Short mmCIF file of C-alpha atoms in Angstrom, two decimals:
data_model
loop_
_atom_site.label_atom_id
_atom_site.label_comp_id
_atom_site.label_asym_id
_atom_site.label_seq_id
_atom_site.Cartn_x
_atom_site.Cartn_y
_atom_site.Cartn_z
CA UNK A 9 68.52 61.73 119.62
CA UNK A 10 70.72 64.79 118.56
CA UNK A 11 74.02 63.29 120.75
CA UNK A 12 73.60 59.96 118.60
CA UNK A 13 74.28 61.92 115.09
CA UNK A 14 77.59 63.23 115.84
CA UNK A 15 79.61 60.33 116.31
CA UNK A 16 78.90 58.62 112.88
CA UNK A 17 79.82 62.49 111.72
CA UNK A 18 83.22 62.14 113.56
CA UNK A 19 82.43 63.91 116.67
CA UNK A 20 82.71 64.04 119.85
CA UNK A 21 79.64 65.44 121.96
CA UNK A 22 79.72 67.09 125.46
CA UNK A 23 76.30 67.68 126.99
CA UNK A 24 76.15 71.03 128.87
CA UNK A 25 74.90 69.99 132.32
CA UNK A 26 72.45 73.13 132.64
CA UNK A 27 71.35 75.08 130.07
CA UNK A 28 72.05 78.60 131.11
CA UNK A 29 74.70 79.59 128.47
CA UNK A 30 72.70 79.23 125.19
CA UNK A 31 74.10 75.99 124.40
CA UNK A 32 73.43 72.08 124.89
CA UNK A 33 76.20 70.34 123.12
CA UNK A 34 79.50 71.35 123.10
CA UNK A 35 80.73 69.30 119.32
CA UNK A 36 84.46 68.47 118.73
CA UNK A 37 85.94 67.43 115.65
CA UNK A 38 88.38 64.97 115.20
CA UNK A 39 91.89 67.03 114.11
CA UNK A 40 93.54 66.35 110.47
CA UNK A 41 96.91 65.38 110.16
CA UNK A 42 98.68 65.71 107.21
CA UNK A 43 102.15 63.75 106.91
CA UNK A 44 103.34 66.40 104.23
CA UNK A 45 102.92 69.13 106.85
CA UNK A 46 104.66 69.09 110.16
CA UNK A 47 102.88 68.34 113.34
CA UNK A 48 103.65 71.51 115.15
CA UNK A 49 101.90 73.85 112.47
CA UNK A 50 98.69 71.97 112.46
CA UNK A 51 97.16 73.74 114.73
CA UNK A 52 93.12 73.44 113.63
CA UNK A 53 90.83 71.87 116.06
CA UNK A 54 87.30 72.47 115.26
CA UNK A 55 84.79 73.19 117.94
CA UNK A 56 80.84 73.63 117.79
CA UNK A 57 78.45 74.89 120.26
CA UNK A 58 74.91 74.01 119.48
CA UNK A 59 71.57 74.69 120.37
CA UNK A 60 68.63 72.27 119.80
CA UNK A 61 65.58 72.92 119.08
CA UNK A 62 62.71 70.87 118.52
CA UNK A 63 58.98 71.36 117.93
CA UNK A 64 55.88 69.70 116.60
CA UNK A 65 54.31 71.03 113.09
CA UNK A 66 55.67 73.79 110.21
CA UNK A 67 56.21 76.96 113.09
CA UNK A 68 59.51 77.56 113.31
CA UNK A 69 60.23 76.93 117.48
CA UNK A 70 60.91 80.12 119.46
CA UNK A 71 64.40 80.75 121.49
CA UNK A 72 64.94 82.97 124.57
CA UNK A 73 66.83 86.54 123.20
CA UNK A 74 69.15 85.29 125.89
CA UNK A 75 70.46 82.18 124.69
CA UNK A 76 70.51 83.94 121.21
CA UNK A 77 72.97 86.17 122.61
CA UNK A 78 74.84 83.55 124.19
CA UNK A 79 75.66 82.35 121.11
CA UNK A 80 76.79 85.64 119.37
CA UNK A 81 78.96 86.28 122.39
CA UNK A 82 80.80 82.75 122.37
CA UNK A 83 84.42 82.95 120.28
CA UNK A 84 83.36 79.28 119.19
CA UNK A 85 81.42 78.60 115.94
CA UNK A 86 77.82 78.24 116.92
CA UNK A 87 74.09 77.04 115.16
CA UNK A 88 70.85 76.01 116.18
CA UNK A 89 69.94 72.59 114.78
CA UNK A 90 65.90 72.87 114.34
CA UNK A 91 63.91 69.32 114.34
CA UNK A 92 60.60 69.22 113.00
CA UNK A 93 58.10 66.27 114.55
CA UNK A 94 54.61 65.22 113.85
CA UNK A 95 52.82 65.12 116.88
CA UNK A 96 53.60 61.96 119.84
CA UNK A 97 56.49 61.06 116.47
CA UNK A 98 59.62 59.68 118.21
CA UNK A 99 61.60 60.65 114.53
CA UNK A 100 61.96 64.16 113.42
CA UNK A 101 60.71 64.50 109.69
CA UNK A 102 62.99 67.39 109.34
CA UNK A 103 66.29 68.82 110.23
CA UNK A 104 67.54 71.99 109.67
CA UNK A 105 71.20 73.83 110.90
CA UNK A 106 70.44 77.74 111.29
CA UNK A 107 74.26 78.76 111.45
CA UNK A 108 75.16 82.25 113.50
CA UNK A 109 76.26 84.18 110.86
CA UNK A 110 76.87 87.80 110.88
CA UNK A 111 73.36 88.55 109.90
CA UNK A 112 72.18 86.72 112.97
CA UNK A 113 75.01 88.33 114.91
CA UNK A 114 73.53 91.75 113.55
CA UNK A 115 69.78 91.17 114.01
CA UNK A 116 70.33 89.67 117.63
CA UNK A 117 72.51 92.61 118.53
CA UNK A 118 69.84 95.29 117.33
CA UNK A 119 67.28 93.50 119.06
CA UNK A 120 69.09 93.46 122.44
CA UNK A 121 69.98 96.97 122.36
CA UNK A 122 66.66 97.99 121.18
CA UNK A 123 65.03 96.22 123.98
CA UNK A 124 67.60 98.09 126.38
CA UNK A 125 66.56 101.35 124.87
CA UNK A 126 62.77 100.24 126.51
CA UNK A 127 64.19 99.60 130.02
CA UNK A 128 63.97 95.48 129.52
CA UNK A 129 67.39 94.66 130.43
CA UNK A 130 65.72 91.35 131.48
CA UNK A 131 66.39 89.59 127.94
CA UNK A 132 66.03 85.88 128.95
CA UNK A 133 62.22 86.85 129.32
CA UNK A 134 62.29 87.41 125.65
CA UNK A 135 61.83 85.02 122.98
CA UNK A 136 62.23 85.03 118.94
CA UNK A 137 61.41 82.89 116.51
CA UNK A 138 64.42 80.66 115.40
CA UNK A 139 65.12 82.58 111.56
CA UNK A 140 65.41 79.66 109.10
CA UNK A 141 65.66 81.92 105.80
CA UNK A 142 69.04 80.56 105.25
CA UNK A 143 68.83 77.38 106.92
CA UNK A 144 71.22 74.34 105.65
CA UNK A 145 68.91 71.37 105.21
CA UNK A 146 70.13 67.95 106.72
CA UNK A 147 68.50 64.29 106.68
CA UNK A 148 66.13 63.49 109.55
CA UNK A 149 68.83 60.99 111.32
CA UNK A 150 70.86 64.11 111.05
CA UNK A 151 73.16 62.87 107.87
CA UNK A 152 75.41 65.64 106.56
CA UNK A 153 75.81 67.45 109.78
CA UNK A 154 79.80 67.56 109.35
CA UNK A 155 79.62 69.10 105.96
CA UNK A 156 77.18 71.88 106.57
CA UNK A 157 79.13 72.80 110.03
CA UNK A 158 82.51 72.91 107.68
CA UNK A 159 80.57 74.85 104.84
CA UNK A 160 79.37 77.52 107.80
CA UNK A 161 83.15 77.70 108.55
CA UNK A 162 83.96 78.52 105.29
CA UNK A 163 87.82 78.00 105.86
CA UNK A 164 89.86 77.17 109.33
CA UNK A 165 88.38 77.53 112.43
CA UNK A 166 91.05 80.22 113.89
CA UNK A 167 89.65 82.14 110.80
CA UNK A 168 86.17 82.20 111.44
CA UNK A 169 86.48 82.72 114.57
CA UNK A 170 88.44 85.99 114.44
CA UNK A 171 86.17 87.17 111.81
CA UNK A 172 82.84 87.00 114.22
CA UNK A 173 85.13 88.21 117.14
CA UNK A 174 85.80 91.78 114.54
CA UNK A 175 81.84 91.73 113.65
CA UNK A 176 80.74 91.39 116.65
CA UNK A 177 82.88 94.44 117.76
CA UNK A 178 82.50 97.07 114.74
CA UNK A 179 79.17 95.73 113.42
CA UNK A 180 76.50 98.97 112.88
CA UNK A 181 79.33 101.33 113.94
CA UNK A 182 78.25 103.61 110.72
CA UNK A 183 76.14 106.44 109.47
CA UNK A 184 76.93 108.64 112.05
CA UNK A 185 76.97 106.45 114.96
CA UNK A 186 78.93 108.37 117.34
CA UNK A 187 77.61 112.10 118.00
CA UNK A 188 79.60 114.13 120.38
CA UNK A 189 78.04 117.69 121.40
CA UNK A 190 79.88 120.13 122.75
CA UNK A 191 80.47 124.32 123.61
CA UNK A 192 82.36 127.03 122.30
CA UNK A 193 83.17 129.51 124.50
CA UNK A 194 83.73 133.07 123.04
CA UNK A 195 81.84 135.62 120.51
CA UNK A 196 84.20 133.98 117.34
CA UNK A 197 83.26 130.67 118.23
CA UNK A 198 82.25 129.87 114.15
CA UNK A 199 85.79 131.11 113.52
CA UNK A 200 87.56 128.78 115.97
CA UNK A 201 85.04 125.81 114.86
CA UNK A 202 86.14 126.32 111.40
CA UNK A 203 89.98 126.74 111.67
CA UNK A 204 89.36 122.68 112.49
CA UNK A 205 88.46 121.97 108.71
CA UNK A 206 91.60 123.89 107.51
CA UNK A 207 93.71 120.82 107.14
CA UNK A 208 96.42 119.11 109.24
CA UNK A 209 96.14 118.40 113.02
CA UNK A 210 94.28 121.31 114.88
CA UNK A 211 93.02 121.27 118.55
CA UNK A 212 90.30 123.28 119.73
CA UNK A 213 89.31 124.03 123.44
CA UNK A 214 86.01 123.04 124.33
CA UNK A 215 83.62 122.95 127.48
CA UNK A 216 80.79 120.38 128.08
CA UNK A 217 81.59 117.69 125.53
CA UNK A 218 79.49 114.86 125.50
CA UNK A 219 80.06 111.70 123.10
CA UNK A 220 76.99 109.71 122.42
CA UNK A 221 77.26 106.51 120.69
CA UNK A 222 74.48 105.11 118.78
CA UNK A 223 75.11 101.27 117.41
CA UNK A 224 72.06 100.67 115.26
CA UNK A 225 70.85 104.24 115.23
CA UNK A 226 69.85 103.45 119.07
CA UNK A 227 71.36 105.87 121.80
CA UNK A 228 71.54 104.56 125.61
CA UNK A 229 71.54 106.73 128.35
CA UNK A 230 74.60 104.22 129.40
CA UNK A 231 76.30 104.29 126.61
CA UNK A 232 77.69 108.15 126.52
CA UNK A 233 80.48 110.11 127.80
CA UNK A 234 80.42 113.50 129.30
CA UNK A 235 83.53 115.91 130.10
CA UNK A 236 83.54 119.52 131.77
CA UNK A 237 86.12 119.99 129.58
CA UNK A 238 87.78 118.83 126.55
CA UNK A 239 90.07 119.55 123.66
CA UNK A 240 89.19 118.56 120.27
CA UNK A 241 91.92 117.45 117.53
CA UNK A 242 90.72 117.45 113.83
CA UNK A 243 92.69 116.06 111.19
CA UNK A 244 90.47 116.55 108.20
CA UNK A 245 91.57 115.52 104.42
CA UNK A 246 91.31 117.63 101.42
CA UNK A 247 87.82 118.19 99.24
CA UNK A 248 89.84 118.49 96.45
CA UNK A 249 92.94 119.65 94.64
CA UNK A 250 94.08 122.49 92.22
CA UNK A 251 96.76 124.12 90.31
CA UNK A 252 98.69 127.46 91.52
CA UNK A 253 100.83 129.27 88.98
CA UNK A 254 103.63 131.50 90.66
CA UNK A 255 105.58 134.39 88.40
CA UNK A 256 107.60 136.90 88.31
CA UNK A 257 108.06 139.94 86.04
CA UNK A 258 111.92 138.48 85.15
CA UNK A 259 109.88 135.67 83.37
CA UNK A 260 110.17 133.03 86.23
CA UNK A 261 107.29 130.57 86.45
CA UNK A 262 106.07 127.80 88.19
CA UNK A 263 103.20 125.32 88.72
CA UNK A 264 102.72 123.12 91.92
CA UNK A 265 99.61 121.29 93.10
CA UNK A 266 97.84 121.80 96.57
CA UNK A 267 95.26 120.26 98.40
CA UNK A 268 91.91 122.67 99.13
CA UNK A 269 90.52 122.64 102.76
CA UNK A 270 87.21 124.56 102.84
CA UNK A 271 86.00 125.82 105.95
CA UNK A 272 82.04 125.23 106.67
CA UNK A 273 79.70 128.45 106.15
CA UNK A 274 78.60 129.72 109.75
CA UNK A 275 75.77 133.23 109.96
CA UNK A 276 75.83 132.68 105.70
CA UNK A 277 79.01 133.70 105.75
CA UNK A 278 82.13 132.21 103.97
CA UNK A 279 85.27 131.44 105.90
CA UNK A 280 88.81 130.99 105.07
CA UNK A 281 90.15 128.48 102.39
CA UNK A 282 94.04 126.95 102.61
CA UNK A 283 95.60 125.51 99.78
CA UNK A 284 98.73 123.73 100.77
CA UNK A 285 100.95 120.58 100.09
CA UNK A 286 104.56 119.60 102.12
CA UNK A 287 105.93 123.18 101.66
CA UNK A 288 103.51 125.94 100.31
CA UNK A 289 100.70 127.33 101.85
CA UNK A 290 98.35 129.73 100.55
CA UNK A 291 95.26 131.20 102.87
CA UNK A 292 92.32 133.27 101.17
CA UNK A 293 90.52 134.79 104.30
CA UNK A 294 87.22 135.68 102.24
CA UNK A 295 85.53 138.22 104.96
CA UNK A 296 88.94 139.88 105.50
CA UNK A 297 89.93 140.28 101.90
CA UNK A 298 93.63 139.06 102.05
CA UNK A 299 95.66 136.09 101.61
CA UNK A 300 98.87 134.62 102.75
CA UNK A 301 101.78 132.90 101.11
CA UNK A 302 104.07 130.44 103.66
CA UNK A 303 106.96 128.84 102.25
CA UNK A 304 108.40 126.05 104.14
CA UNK A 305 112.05 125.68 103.58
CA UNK A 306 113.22 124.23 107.34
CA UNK A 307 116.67 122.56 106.93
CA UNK A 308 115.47 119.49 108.54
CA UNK A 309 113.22 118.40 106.55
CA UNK A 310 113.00 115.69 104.44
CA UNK A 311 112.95 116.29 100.57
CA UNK A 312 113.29 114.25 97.41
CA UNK A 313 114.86 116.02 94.63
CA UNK A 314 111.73 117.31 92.89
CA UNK A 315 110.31 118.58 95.86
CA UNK A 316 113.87 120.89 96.67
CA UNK A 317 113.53 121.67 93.13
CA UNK A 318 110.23 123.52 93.41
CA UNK A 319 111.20 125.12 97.20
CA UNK A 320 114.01 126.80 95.13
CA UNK A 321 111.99 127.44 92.43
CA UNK A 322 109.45 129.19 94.40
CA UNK A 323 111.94 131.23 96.25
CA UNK A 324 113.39 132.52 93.32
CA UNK A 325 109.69 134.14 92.33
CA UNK A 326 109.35 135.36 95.94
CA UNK A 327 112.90 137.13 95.74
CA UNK A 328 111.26 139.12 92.63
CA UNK A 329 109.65 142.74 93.71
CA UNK A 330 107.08 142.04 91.34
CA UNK A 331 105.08 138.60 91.71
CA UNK A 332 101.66 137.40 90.86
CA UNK A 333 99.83 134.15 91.64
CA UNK A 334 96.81 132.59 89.76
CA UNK A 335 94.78 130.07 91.32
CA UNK A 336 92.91 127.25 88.05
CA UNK A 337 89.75 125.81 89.50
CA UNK A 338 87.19 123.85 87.28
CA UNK A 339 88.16 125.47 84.16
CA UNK A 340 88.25 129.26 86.28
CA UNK A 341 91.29 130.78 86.99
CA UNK A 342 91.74 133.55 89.85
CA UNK A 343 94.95 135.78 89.48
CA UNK A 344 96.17 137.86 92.22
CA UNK A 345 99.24 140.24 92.69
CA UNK A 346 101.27 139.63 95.64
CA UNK A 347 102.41 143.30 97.82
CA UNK A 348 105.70 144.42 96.94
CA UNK A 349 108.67 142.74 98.49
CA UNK A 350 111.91 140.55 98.26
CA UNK A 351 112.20 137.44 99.50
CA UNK A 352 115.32 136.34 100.67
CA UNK A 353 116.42 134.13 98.37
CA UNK A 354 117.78 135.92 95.70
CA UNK A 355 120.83 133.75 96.04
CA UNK A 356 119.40 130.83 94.62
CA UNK A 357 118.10 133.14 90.67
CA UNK A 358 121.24 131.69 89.35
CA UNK A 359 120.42 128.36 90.18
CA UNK A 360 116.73 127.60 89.57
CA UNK A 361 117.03 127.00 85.50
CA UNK A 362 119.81 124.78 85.73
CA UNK A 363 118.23 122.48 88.32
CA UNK A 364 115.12 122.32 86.61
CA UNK A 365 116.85 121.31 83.22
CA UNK A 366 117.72 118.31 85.57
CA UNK A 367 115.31 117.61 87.25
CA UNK A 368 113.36 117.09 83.50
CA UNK A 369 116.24 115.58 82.08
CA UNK A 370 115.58 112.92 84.38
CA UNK A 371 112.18 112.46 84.10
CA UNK A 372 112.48 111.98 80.05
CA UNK A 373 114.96 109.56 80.95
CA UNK A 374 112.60 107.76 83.42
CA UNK A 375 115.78 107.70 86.02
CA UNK A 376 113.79 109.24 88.83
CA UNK A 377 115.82 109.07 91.96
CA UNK A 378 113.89 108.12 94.92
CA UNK A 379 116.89 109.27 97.37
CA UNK A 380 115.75 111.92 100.00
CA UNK A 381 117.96 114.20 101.67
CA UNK A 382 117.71 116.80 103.96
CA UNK A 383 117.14 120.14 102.70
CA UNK A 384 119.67 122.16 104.36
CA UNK A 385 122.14 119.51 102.77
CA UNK A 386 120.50 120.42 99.31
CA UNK A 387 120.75 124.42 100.02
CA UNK A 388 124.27 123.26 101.03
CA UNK A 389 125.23 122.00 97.55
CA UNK A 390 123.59 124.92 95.45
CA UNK A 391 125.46 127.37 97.28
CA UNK A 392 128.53 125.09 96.63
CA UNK A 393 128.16 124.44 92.85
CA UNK A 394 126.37 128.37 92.33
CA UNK A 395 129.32 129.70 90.36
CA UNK A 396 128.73 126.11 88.19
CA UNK A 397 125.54 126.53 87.97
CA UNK A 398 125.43 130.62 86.68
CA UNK A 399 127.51 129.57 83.70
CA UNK A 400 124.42 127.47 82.12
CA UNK A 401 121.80 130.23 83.28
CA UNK A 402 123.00 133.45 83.48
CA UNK A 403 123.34 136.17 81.28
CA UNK A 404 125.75 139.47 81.03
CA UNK A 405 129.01 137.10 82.57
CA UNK A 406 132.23 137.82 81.39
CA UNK A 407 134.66 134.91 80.77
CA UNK A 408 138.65 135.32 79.93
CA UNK A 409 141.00 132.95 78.29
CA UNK A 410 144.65 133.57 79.22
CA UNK A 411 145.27 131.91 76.00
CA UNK A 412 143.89 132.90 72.78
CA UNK A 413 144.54 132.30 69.50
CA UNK A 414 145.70 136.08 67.55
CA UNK A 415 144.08 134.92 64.02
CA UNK A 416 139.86 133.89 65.76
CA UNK A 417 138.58 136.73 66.01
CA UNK A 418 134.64 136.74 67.53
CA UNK A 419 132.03 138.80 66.93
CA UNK A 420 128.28 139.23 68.55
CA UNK A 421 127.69 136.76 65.32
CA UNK A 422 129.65 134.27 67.18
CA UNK A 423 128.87 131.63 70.18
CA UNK A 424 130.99 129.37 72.25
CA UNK A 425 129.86 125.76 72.49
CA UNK A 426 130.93 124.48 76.10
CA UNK A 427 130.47 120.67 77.51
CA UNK A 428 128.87 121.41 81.02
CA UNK A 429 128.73 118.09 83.34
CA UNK A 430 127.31 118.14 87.19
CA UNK A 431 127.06 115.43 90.02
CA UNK A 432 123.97 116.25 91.59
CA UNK A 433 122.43 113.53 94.87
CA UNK A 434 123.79 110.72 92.71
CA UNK A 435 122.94 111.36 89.21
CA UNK A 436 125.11 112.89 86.83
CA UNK A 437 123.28 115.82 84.46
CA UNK A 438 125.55 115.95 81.09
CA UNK A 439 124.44 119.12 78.42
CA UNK A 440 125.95 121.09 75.59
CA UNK A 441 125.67 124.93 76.33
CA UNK A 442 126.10 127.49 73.77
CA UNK A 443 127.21 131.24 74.72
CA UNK A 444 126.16 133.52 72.33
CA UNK A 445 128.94 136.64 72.13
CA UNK A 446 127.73 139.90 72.88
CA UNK A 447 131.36 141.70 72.76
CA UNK A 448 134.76 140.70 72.35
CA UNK A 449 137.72 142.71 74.00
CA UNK A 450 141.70 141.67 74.73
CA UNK A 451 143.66 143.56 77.37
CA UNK A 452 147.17 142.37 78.67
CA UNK A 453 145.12 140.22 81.03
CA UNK A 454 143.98 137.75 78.63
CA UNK A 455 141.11 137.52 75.93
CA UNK A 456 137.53 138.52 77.61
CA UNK A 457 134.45 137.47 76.26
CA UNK A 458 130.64 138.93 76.92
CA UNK A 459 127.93 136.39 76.57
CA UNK A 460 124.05 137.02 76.48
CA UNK A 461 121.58 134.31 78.01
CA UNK A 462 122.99 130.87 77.52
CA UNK A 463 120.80 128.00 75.82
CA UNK A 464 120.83 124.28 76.28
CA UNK A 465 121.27 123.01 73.30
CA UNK A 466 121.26 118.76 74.47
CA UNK A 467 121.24 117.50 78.25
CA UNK A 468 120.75 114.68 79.55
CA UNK A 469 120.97 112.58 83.17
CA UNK A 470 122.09 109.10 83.94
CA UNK A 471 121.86 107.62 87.35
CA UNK A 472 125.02 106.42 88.97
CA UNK A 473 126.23 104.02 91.54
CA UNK A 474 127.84 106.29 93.56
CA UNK A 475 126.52 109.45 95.58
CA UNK A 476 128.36 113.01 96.09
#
C-alpha cells in the first residue's frame, strides 16, 4: 500500500529486500533544477529511509530498540510512517509520519545505553512504543507525504543531515559528563592541585588517572580510560577582574586591570591568588604572608602602543625605592608597601609623562593606532628620542641660547613657550610646552636658563600615512 503513495508524491521507492537495518523503503526525490542557477552547484538530492508501521485500533504499534537505532545511526533523513486499521480493513483510517528528530535521536540513545548499563547488549530483543507526540498527520491514501518529509528537513538535505550527524555525536555530553579520577603523589599534593587554577597553561604529574565518561548521567564499565600515569594540563579562565594602583613616593601613578585566578580551599585553608594580564603579575600567597610582583618586558613580544605605554609606566614606579600597591575589590581596597629596592629602569623616569600625554592625546582624538610592534623596537625608540622626551617632563634642566637678545631680561616670573612635535609608531603628537624660569645667568658661553617642571599647556595627535 505504502510503495503506491510515493510516486503520485514524486518519488521513487526502493524496497529493502530484508529488514535487518531499521528500514523498508529507501524514498528518492526527484532533484530541482533551476535555469537561473548553474547545473554544477545544484547539488540537493533528497533521500528518505522509512519505516512502516501498521497496526489495528488507537495503540500506537511497538518497534524493536534495534531498528530505532538503525535509524538514528543512518546519515539519511529518516521517519516511521504509522497506519492505523480497523480490524480485517484493507484501508488505513489513519496515517501518521513520526520524523527522527533530535528528541528521538536523544531518547533512543539514553535508552540504548541505559539498557547496556543492565548487561542487555541484545537490543533487537527490545521493543518501544512508536512516540507519536509530535507526529505530522497525513491523509489515509498517504496525501501530503512530500510536504511533511520537506517540513522535517527544514532546509537542504546536506543541512539536515550534518546537523543529526553533530547531535548524534555531542548529544548529553553535559553536566559533568566526563569524570576523570586520579593521584597525587607527595605530602603538598593540595598545593600542586591548586597551582592548576592559577591561570594560564599548567601541567601537573599524576599517577592512576582514570577518565570515565558518562553520556546521559550513565557510566559503562566500557566506556573509561585508565593510565599508570599521566600529566594533567589546566588552562583555567579568570573568576573575575580588578583594579591595581601602582605609586611611587616621586608622585608616579598608575592603574592597570588584571584578571583574578583563585585557587580552591584544601584542609580549610586558603591558597594563593594571581592577578595578572599580558605583562604584570601579582601573587598573594595567603598561608605564607607575601606577595610577588613580575613584570614582563621580553623584547620579543608583541605590544600595541598602550600596552608599551603601561610596561614603561610600571617600570618607572618599580625604579622608585619607595613603592606601594593597592589592590580595589567590590568597593574594598587592600594597600600594600612593596620591600625596598630599584628597579632597573630608571632610564625610562624621563620618558613615562611624555608618552602618556600621547598615548591620551590619542584617545581624545579617537585615532587609536592598532599597529603592534615589538617591544624591544619600542625600548629602542625611547632611548633614542630620551633627550626629546626630558625637555616636556623634566624638571631642574638647564638650556643655553648662544644668541640672546641684551635688552629681555628673565626672571623666575618668566616662562618660555616652546612648540614640541614627535613621530611616535606612525602618529605624530604636536603640544605647546611652557618652561617656567627658575634662574637666569649669562657667561661668555651663551645665555643659560633654569627651568622648574614643565606643563603642557595644548597637545594633540594626528595619525599619519607614513611610519618612523
Amino acid at each position: 500500500m505504502f510503495i503506491g503513495w510515493c510516486e503520485p508524491e514524486g518519488f521513487r521507492a526502493q524496497k529493502s529486500q530484508a529488514d535487518r537495518l531499521g528500514w523498508d523503503y529507501l524514498l528518492e526525490g526527484e532533484p530541482l533544477r533551476m535555469k537561473e542557477h548553474p547545473l554544477d552547484s545544484q547539488n540537493d538530492l533528497p533521500k528518505f529511509l522509512i519505516q512502516v508501521k501498521a497496526t489495528e485500533g488507537s495503540q500506537p504499534p511497538r518497534i524493536k530498540l534495534s531498528a530505532l537505532k538503525h535509524l538514528v545511526d543512518a546519515d539519511l533523513p529518516a521517519a516511521i510512517v504509522v497506519m492505523f486499521f480497523v480490524k480485517d480493513g484493507r484501508t488505513s483510517i489513519r496515517t501518521l509520519l513520526v520524523p527522527v528528530d533530535q528528541k528521538m535521536i536523544y531518547d533512543t540513545l539514553k535508552r540504548v545505553r541505559s539498557e547496556e548499563a543492565k548487561g542487555k547488549r541484545n537490543i533487537h530483543r527490545i521493543t518501544i512504543l512508536v512516540p507519536l507526540d509530535r507526529a505530522m498527520e497525513l491523509s489515509p491514501a498517504g496525501e501530503g507525504l512530500a510536504k511533511a518529509l520537506d517540513g522535517m528537513l527544514g532546509g537542504t538535505t546536506a543541512d539536515y543531515i550534518a546537523g543529526k550527524v553533530d547531535y548524534r555525536k555531542t548529544c548529553c555530553f553535559d553536566n559533568r559528563s566526563i569524570v576523570g579520577r586520579f593521584f597525587v603523589p607527595g605530602e603538598n599534593a593540595g598545593e600542586k592541585i591548586g597551582q592548576l587554577f592559577l591561570g594560564g597553561p599548567r601541567t601537573l604529574k599524576v599517577t592512576d588517572l582514570t577518565i570515565e565518561r558518562r553520556r546521559f548521567g550513565i557510566p559503562l564499565d566500557n566506556d573509561r580510560d585508565q593510565f599508570r600515569e599521566a600529566v594533567l594540563e589546566l588552562n583555567v579562565s579568570s573568576s573575575m577582574s580588578t583594579t591595581v594602583e601602582l605609586s611611587s613616593e616621586a608622585g608616579e601613578w598608575t592603574s592597570v586591570e588584571l584578571e583574578m585566578f583563585v585557587t580552591p580551599i584544601f584542609d580549610g585553608k586558603l591558597g594563593p591568588v594571581r592577578l595578572a594580564n599580558n605583562f604584570l603579575e601579582f601573587l598573594i600567597d595567603f598561608p605564607k604572608a607575601e606577595a610577588n610582583l613580575t613584570l614582563n618586558y621580553d623584547g620579543e613580544r608583541t605590544v600595541d602602543l598602550e600596552e608599551a605605554v603601561a610596561i614603561i609606566e610600571i617600570g618607572v614606579i618599580l625604579a622608585r625605592p619607595q613603592k606601594s600597591i593597592t589592590l580595589r575589590f567590590k568597593g574594598k581596597e587592600l594597600k600594600l608597601e612593596m620591600a625596598p629596592g630599584e628597579g632597573p629602569f630608571a632610564h625610562w623616569i624621563p620618558a613615562a609623562p611624555v608618552l602618556r600625554r600621547i598615548v591620551s592625546a590619542m584617545a581624545r582624538a579617537g585615532r587609536q593606532t592598532a599597529r603592534r610592534f615589538k617591544f624591544a623596537d619600542f625600548v629602542d625608540w625611547v632611548d633614542t628620542h630620551i633627550e626629546f622626551l626630558a625637555v616636556a617632563s623634566t624638571p631642574g634642566v638647564n638650556i643655553i641660547f648662544n644668541h640672546w637678545p641684551d635688552e629681555i631680561q628673565l626672571t623666575s616670573d618668566d616662562a618660555l613657550l616652546t612648540p614640541f612635535s614627535l613621530e611616535c609608531f606612525g602618529s605624530r603628537y604636536t603640544a605647546l610646552i611652557e618652561l617656567p624660569i627658575v634662574s637666569s645667568s649669562r657667561s661668555d658661553g651663551g645665555h643659560a636658563h633654569r627651568w622648574s617642571a614643565p606643563c603642557c599647556i595644548r597637545g594633540g595627535a594626528g595619525i599619519e600615512c607614513r611610519y618612523v
